[in-house]
Short mmCIF file of C-alpha atoms in Angstrom, two decimals:
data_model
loop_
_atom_site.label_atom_id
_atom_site.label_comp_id
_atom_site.label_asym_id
_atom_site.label_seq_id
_atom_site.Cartn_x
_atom_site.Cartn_y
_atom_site.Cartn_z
CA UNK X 5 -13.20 14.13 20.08
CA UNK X 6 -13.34 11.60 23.17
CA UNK X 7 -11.98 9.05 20.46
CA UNK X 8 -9.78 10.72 19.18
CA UNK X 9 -8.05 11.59 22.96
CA UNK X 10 -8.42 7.82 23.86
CA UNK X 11 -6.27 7.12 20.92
CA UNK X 12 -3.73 9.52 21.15
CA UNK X 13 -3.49 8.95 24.87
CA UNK X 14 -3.20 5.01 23.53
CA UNK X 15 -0.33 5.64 21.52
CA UNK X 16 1.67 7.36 24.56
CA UNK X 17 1.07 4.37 27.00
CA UNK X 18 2.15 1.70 24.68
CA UNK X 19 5.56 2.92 23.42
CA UNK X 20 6.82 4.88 26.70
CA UNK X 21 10.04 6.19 26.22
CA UNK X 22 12.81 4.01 27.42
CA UNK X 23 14.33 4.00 30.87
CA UNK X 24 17.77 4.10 31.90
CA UNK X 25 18.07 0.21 32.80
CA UNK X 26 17.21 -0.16 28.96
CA UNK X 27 19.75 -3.07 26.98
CA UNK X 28 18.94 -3.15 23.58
CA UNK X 29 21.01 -6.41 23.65
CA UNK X 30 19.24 -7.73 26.36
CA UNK X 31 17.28 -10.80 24.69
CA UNK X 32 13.96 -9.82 27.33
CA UNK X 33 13.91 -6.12 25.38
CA UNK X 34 14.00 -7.13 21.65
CA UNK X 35 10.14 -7.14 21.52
CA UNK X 36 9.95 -3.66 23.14
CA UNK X 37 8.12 -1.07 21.26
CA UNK X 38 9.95 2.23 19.96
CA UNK X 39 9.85 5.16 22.37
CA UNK X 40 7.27 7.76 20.91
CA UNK X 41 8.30 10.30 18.52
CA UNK X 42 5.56 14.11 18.64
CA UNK X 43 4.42 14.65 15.74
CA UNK X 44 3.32 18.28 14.70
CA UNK X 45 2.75 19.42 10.93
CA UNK X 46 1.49 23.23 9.84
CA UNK X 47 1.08 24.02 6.11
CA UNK X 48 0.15 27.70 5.89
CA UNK X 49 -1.04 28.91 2.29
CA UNK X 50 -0.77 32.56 1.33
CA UNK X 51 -2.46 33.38 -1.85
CA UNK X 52 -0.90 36.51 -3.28
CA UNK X 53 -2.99 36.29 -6.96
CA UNK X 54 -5.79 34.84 -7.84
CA UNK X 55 -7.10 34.93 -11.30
CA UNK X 56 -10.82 34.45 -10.37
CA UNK X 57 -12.65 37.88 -11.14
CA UNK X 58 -16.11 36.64 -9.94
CA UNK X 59 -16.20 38.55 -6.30
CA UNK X 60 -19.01 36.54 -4.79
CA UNK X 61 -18.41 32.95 -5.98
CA UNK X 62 -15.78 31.66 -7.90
CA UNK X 63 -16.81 29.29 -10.98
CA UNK X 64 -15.59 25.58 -9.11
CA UNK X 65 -12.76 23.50 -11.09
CA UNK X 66 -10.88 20.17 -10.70
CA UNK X 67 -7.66 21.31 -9.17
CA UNK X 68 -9.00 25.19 -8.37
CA UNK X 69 -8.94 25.57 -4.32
CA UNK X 70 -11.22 28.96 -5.25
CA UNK X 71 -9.07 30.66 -2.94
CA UNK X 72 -8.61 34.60 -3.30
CA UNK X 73 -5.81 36.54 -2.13
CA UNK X 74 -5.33 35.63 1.28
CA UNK X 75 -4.45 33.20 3.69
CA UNK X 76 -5.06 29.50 4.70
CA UNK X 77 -4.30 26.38 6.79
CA UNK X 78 -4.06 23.66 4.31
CA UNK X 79 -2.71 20.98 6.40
CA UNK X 80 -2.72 21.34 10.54
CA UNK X 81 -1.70 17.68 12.25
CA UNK X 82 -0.78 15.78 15.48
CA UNK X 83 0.27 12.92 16.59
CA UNK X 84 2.62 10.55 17.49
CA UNK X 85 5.08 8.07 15.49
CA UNK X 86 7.54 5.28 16.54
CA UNK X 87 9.02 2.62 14.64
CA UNK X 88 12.46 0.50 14.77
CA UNK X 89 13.10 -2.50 13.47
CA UNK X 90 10.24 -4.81 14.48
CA UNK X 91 7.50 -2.36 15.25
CA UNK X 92 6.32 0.91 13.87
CA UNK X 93 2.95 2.88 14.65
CA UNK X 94 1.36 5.97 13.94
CA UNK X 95 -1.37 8.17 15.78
CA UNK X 96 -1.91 11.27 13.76
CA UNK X 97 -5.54 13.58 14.20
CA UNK X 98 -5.78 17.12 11.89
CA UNK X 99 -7.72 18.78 9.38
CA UNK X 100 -7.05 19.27 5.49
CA UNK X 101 -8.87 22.09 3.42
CA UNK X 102 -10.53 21.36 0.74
CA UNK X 103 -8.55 20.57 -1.88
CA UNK X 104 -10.76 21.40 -4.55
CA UNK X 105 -13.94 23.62 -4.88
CA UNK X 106 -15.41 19.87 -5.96
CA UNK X 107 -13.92 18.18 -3.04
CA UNK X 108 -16.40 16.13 -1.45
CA UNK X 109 -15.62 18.01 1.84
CA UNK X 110 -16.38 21.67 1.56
CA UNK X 111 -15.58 22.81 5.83
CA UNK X 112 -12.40 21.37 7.65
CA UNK X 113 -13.17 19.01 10.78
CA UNK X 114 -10.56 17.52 13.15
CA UNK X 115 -10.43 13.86 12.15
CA UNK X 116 -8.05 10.79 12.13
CA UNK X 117 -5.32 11.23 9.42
CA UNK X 118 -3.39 7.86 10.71
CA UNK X 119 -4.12 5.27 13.23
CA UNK X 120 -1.75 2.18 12.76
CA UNK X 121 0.33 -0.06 14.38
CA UNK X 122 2.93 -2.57 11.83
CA UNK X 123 4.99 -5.81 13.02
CA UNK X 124 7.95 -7.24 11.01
CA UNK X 125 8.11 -10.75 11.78
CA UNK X 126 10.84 -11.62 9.66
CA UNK X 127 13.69 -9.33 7.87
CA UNK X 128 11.88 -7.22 5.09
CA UNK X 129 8.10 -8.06 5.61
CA UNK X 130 5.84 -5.30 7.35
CA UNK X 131 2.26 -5.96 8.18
CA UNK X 132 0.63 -2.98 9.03
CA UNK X 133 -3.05 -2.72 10.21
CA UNK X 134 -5.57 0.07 10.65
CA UNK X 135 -6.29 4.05 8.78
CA UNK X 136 -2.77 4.11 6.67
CA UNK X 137 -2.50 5.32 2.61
CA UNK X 138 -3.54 2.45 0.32
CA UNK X 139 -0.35 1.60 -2.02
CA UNK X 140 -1.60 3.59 -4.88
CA UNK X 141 0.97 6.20 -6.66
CA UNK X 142 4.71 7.73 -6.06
CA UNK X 143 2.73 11.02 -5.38
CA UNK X 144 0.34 9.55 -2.73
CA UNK X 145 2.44 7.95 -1.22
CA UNK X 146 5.42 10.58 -0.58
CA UNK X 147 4.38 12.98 2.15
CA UNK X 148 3.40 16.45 1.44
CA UNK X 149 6.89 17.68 3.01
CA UNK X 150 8.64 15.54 0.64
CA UNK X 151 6.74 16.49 -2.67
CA UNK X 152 9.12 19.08 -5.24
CA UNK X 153 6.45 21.77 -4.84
CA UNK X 154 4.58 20.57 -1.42
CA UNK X 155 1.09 20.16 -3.18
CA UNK X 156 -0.39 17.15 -5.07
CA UNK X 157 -1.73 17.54 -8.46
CA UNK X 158 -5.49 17.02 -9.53
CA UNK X 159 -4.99 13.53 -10.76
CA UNK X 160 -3.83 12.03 -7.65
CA UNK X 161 -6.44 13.78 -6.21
CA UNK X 162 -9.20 12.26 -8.03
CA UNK X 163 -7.96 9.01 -9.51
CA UNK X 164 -6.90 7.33 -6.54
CA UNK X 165 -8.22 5.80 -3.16
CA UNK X 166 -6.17 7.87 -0.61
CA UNK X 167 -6.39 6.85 3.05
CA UNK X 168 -8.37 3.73 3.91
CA UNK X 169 -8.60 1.74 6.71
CA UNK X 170 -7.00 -1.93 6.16
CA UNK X 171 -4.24 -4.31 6.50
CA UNK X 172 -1.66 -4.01 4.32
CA UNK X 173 1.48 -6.57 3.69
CA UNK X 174 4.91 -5.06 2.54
CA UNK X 175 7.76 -7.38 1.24
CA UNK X 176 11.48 -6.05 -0.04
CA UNK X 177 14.13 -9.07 -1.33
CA UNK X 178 16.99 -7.76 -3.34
CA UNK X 179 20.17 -5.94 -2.38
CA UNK X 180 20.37 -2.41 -0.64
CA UNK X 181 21.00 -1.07 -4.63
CA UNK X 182 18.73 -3.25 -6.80
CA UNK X 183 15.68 -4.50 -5.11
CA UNK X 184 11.84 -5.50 -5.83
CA UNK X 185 9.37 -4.50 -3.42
CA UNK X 186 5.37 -6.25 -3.32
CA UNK X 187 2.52 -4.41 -1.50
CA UNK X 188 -0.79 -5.26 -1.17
CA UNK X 189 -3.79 -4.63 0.93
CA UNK X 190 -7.56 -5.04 1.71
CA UNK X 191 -9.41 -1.98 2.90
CA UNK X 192 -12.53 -1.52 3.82
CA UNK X 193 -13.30 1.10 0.52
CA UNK X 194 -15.34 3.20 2.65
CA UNK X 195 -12.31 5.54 4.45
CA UNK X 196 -14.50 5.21 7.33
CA UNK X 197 -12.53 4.84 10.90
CA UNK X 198 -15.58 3.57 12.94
CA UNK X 199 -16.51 0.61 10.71
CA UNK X 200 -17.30 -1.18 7.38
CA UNK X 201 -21.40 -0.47 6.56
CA UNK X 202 -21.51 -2.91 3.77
CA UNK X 203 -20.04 -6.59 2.06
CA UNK X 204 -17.44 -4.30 -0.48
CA UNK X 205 -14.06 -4.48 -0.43
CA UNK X 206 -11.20 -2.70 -1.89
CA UNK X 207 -8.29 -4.21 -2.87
CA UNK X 208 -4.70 -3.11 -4.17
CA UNK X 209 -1.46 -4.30 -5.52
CA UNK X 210 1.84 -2.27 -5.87
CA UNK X 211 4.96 -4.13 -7.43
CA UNK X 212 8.00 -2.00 -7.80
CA UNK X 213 11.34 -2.21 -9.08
CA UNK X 214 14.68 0.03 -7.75
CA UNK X 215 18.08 0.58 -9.45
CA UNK X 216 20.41 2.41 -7.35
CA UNK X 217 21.06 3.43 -3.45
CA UNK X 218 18.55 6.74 -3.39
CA UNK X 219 15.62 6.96 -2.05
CA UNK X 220 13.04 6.80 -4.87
CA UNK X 221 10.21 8.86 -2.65
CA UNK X 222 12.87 11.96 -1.95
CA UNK X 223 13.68 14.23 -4.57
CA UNK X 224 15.60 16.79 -3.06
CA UNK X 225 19.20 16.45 -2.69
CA UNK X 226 22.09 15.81 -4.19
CA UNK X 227 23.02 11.99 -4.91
CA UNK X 228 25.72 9.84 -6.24
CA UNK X 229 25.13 7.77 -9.65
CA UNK X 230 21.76 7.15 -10.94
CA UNK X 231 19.07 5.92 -8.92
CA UNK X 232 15.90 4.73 -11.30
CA UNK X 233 12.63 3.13 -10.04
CA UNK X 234 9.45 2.15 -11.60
CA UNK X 235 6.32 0.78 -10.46
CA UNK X 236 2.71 -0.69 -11.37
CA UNK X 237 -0.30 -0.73 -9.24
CA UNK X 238 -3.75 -2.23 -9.57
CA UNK X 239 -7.09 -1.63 -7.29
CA UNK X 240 -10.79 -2.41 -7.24
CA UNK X 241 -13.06 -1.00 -4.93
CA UNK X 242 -16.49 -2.86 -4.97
CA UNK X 243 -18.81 -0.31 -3.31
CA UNK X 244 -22.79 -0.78 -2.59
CA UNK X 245 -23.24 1.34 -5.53
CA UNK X 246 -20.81 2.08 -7.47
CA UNK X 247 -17.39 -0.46 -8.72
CA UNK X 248 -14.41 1.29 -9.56
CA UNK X 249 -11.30 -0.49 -11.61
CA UNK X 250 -7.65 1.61 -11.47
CA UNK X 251 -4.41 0.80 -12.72
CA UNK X 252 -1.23 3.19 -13.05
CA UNK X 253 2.15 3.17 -13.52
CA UNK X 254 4.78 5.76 -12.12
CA UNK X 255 8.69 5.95 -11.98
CA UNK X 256 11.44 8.01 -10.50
CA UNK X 257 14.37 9.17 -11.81
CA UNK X 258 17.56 10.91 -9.69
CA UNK X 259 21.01 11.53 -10.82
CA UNK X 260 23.40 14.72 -9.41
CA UNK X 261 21.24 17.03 -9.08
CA UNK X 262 18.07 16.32 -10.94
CA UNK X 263 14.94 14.50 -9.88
CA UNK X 264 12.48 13.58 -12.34
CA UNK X 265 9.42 11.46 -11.92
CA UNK X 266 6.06 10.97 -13.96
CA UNK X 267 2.98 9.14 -13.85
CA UNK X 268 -0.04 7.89 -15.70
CA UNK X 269 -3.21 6.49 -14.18
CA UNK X 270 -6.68 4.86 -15.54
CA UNK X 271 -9.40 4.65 -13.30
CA UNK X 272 -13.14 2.78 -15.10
CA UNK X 273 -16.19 3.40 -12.82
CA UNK X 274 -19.38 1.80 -13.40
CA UNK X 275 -22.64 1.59 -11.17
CA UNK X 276 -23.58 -1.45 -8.97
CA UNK X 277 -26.70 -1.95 -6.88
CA UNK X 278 -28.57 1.51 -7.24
CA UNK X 279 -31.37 0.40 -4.91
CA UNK X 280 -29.67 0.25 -1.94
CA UNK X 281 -27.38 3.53 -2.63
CA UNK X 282 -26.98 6.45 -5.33
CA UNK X 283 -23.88 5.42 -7.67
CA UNK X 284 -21.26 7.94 -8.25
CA UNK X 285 -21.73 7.62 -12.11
CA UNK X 286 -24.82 6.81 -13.69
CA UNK X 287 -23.42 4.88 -16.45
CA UNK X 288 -20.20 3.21 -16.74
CA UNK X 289 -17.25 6.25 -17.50
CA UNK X 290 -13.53 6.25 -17.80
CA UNK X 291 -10.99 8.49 -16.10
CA UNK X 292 -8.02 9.19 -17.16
CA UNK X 293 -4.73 11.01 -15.49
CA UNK X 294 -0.69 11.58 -15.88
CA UNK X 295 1.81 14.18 -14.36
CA UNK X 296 5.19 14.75 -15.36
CA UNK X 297 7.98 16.84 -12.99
CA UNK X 298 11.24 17.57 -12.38
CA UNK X 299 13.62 19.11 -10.23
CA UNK X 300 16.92 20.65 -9.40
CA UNK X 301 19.23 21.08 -6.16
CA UNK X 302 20.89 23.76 -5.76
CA UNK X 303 21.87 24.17 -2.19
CA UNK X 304 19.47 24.16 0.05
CA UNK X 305 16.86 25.38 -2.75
CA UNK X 306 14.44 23.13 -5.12
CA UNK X 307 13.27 24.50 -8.56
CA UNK X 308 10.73 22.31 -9.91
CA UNK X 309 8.24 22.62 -12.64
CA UNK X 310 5.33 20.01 -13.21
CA UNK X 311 2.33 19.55 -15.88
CA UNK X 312 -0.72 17.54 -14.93
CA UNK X 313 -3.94 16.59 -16.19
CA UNK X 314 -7.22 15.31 -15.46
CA UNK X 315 -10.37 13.97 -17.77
CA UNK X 316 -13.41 13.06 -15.64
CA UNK X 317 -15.08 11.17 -18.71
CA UNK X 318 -12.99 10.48 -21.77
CA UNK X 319 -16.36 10.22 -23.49
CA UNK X 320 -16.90 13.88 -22.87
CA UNK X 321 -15.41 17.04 -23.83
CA UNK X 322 -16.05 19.77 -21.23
CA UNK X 323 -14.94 21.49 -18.13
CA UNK X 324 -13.67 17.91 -16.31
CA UNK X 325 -10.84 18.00 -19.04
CA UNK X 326 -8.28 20.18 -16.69
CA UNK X 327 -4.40 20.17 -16.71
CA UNK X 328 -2.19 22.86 -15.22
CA UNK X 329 1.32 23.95 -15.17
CA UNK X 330 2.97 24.64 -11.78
CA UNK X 331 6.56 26.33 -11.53
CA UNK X 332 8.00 27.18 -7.94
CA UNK X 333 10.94 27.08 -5.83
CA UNK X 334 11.68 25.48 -2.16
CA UNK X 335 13.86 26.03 0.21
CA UNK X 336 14.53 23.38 2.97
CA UNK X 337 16.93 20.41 3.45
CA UNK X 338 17.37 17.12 3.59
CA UNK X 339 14.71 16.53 6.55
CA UNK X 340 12.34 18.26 5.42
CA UNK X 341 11.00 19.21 8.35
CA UNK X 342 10.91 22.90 7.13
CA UNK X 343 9.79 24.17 3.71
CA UNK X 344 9.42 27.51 2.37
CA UNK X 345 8.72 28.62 -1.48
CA UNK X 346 5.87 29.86 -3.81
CA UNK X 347 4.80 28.97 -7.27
CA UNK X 348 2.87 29.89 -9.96
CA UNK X 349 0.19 27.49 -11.31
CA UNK X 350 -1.16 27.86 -14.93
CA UNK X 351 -4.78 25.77 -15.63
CA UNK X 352 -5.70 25.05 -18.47
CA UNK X 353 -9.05 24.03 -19.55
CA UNK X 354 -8.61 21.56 -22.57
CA UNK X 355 -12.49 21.70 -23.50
CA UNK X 356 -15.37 23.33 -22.04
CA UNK X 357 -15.33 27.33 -20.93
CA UNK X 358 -11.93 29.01 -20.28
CA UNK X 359 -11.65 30.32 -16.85
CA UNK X 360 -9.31 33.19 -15.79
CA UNK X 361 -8.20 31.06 -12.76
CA UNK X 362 -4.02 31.35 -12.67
CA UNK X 363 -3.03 31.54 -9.16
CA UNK X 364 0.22 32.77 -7.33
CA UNK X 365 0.79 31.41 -3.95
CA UNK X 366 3.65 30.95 -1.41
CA UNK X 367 3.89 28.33 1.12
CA UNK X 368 5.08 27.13 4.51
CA UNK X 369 5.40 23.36 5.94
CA UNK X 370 6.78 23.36 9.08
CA UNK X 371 7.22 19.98 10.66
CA UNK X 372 8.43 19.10 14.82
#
């Protein structure tokens, strides 16, 4: 916890908040960094049905939190942010539950969510160093306060890298209503904050293409014309023991009222060097993923519906061959900074067992 202080404490000396002598026109002050923005994020579960009979352990699922009726922190964070037009940075520690009862972390623990700092040396280029998202999918990539239904679906779970720590280059040309933006990154493939244990890296590419003057990561709200954007990204992530190969394409759709946005994602993995680690897989597999959703506006309330699915090994056909069908309804506005709804999510097991494991749950994301 010492580290994480230092770096919180870090983030509050370097972009103190201005003083009353401050010019922004002043030639001496253009370099100065952005006054600190607090950061503070609560997502509060509360699981009203759960379809899971089993009273001492639930069976474990892609996309199945195993949670019974009752209540959870899914997301608790805190931090700072700041960013204008030359600099931006980001200090953010919390916890995440599980998200999954095959999540690779089974008990929450306070850790570093983002630790960045970017510089833009020229109109429309970012370079951003340290623990940031690796440019991998719409879904990733839009925070959880800006997602229809304020939850992620299995694929995007599984399929792609997540967080990493990195460097990462951004570049935008184009107009403010038709413009192409290029990101890509080298991470350490790891998502370890204290340091790289071995020679693998992971790299990623993200080219994307945008019609229109909406913002293609929003969908709620109300916009004028059509806004369309569509995007392909590529990764590899050489690890000790295991090399995985991903690819996906996603897109975004908003006119009026509606949002609509899908995805599809490939992922092979295939093991490396198995005497120096144990591989993920033991033999080379494929992985396979897509999600389809949209929305509505009405007001200050999003309907959304959204399918997904999942298959852990398209050479199998068993319980890792998951989809599910969520319906809901939030309320919030155009910030975001406070959502309220509940859904219903449907699972479906395409292969394998069926599992009674339907859930009804309502939600809360508060942001300050």
């Amino acid at each position: 916890m010492s580290f994480v202080w230092t770096l919180l404490c870090m983030a509050s000396v370097l972009a103190a908040p201005p003083t009353a002598q401050d010019n922004p026109d002043d030639p001496k002050q253009k370099n100065r960094f952005p006054a600190p923005d607090p950061y503070l994020q609560a997502h509060v579960w509360a699981t009203l049905y759960d379809g899971d009979t089993d009273r001492t352990a639930d069976p474990a699922g892609y996309g199945d939190p195993e949670d019974d009726p009752g209540f959870k922190i899914r997301r608790g964070r805190v931090g700072f942010t700041g960013q204008n037009e030359e600099w931006l940075y980001a200090v953010i520690v919390g916890q995440s539950a599980p998200f999954d009862g095959l999540a690779a972390v089974n008990t929450p623990r306070i850790d570093v969510v983002d630790a960045h700092a970017g510089w833009s040396p020229v109109d429309n280029l970012w370079l951003v160093a340290g623990v940031q998202k690796v440019p991998v999918s719409r879904e990733l990539i839009m925070s959880s306060q800006r997602l229809a239904l304020v939850e992620r679906s299995a694929a995007s779970e599984w399929l792609i890298p997540g967080r990493d720590t990195g460097f990462l280059a951004n570049y935008q040309i184009g107009s403010e209503t038709m413009y192409g933006r290029l990101s890509a990154g080298v991470f350490n493939g790891n998502r370890s904050l204290i340091t790289d244990d071995n020679l693998g890296k992971l790299l990623a590419v993200r080219a994307e293409f945008v019609s229109g003057d909406a913002n293609p990561y929003y969908t709620f709200g109300v916009v004028e014309g059509v806004t369309f954007a569509i995007a392909a990204d590529f990764w590899r992530d050489d690890d000790v023991a295991t090399d995985t190969l991903g690819a996906g394409v996603d897109l975004m759709l908003r006119a009026g009222a509606v949002s609509f946005t899908a995805e599809a994602r490939v992922a092979d993995l295939a093991p490396d060097d198995t005497t120096i680690n144990e591989p993920a897989v033991l033999a080379p597999i494929r992985q396979i993923g897509a999600l389809a959703q949209i929305g509505y506006t009405i007001g200050s309330f999003e309907p959304a519906a959204r399918f997904s699915l999942f298959d852990d090994d398209t050479d199998l056909d068993d319980n890792g061959d998951v989809g599910d069908v969520l319906v809901g309804i939030t309320y919030g506005d155009r910030s975001a900074r406070n959502r309220i709804g509940g859904g219903f999510v449907h699972r479906i097991e395409f292969q394998g067992a069926q599992t009674n494991n339907d859930t009804l749950r309502l939600w809360w994301l508060l942001r300050i």
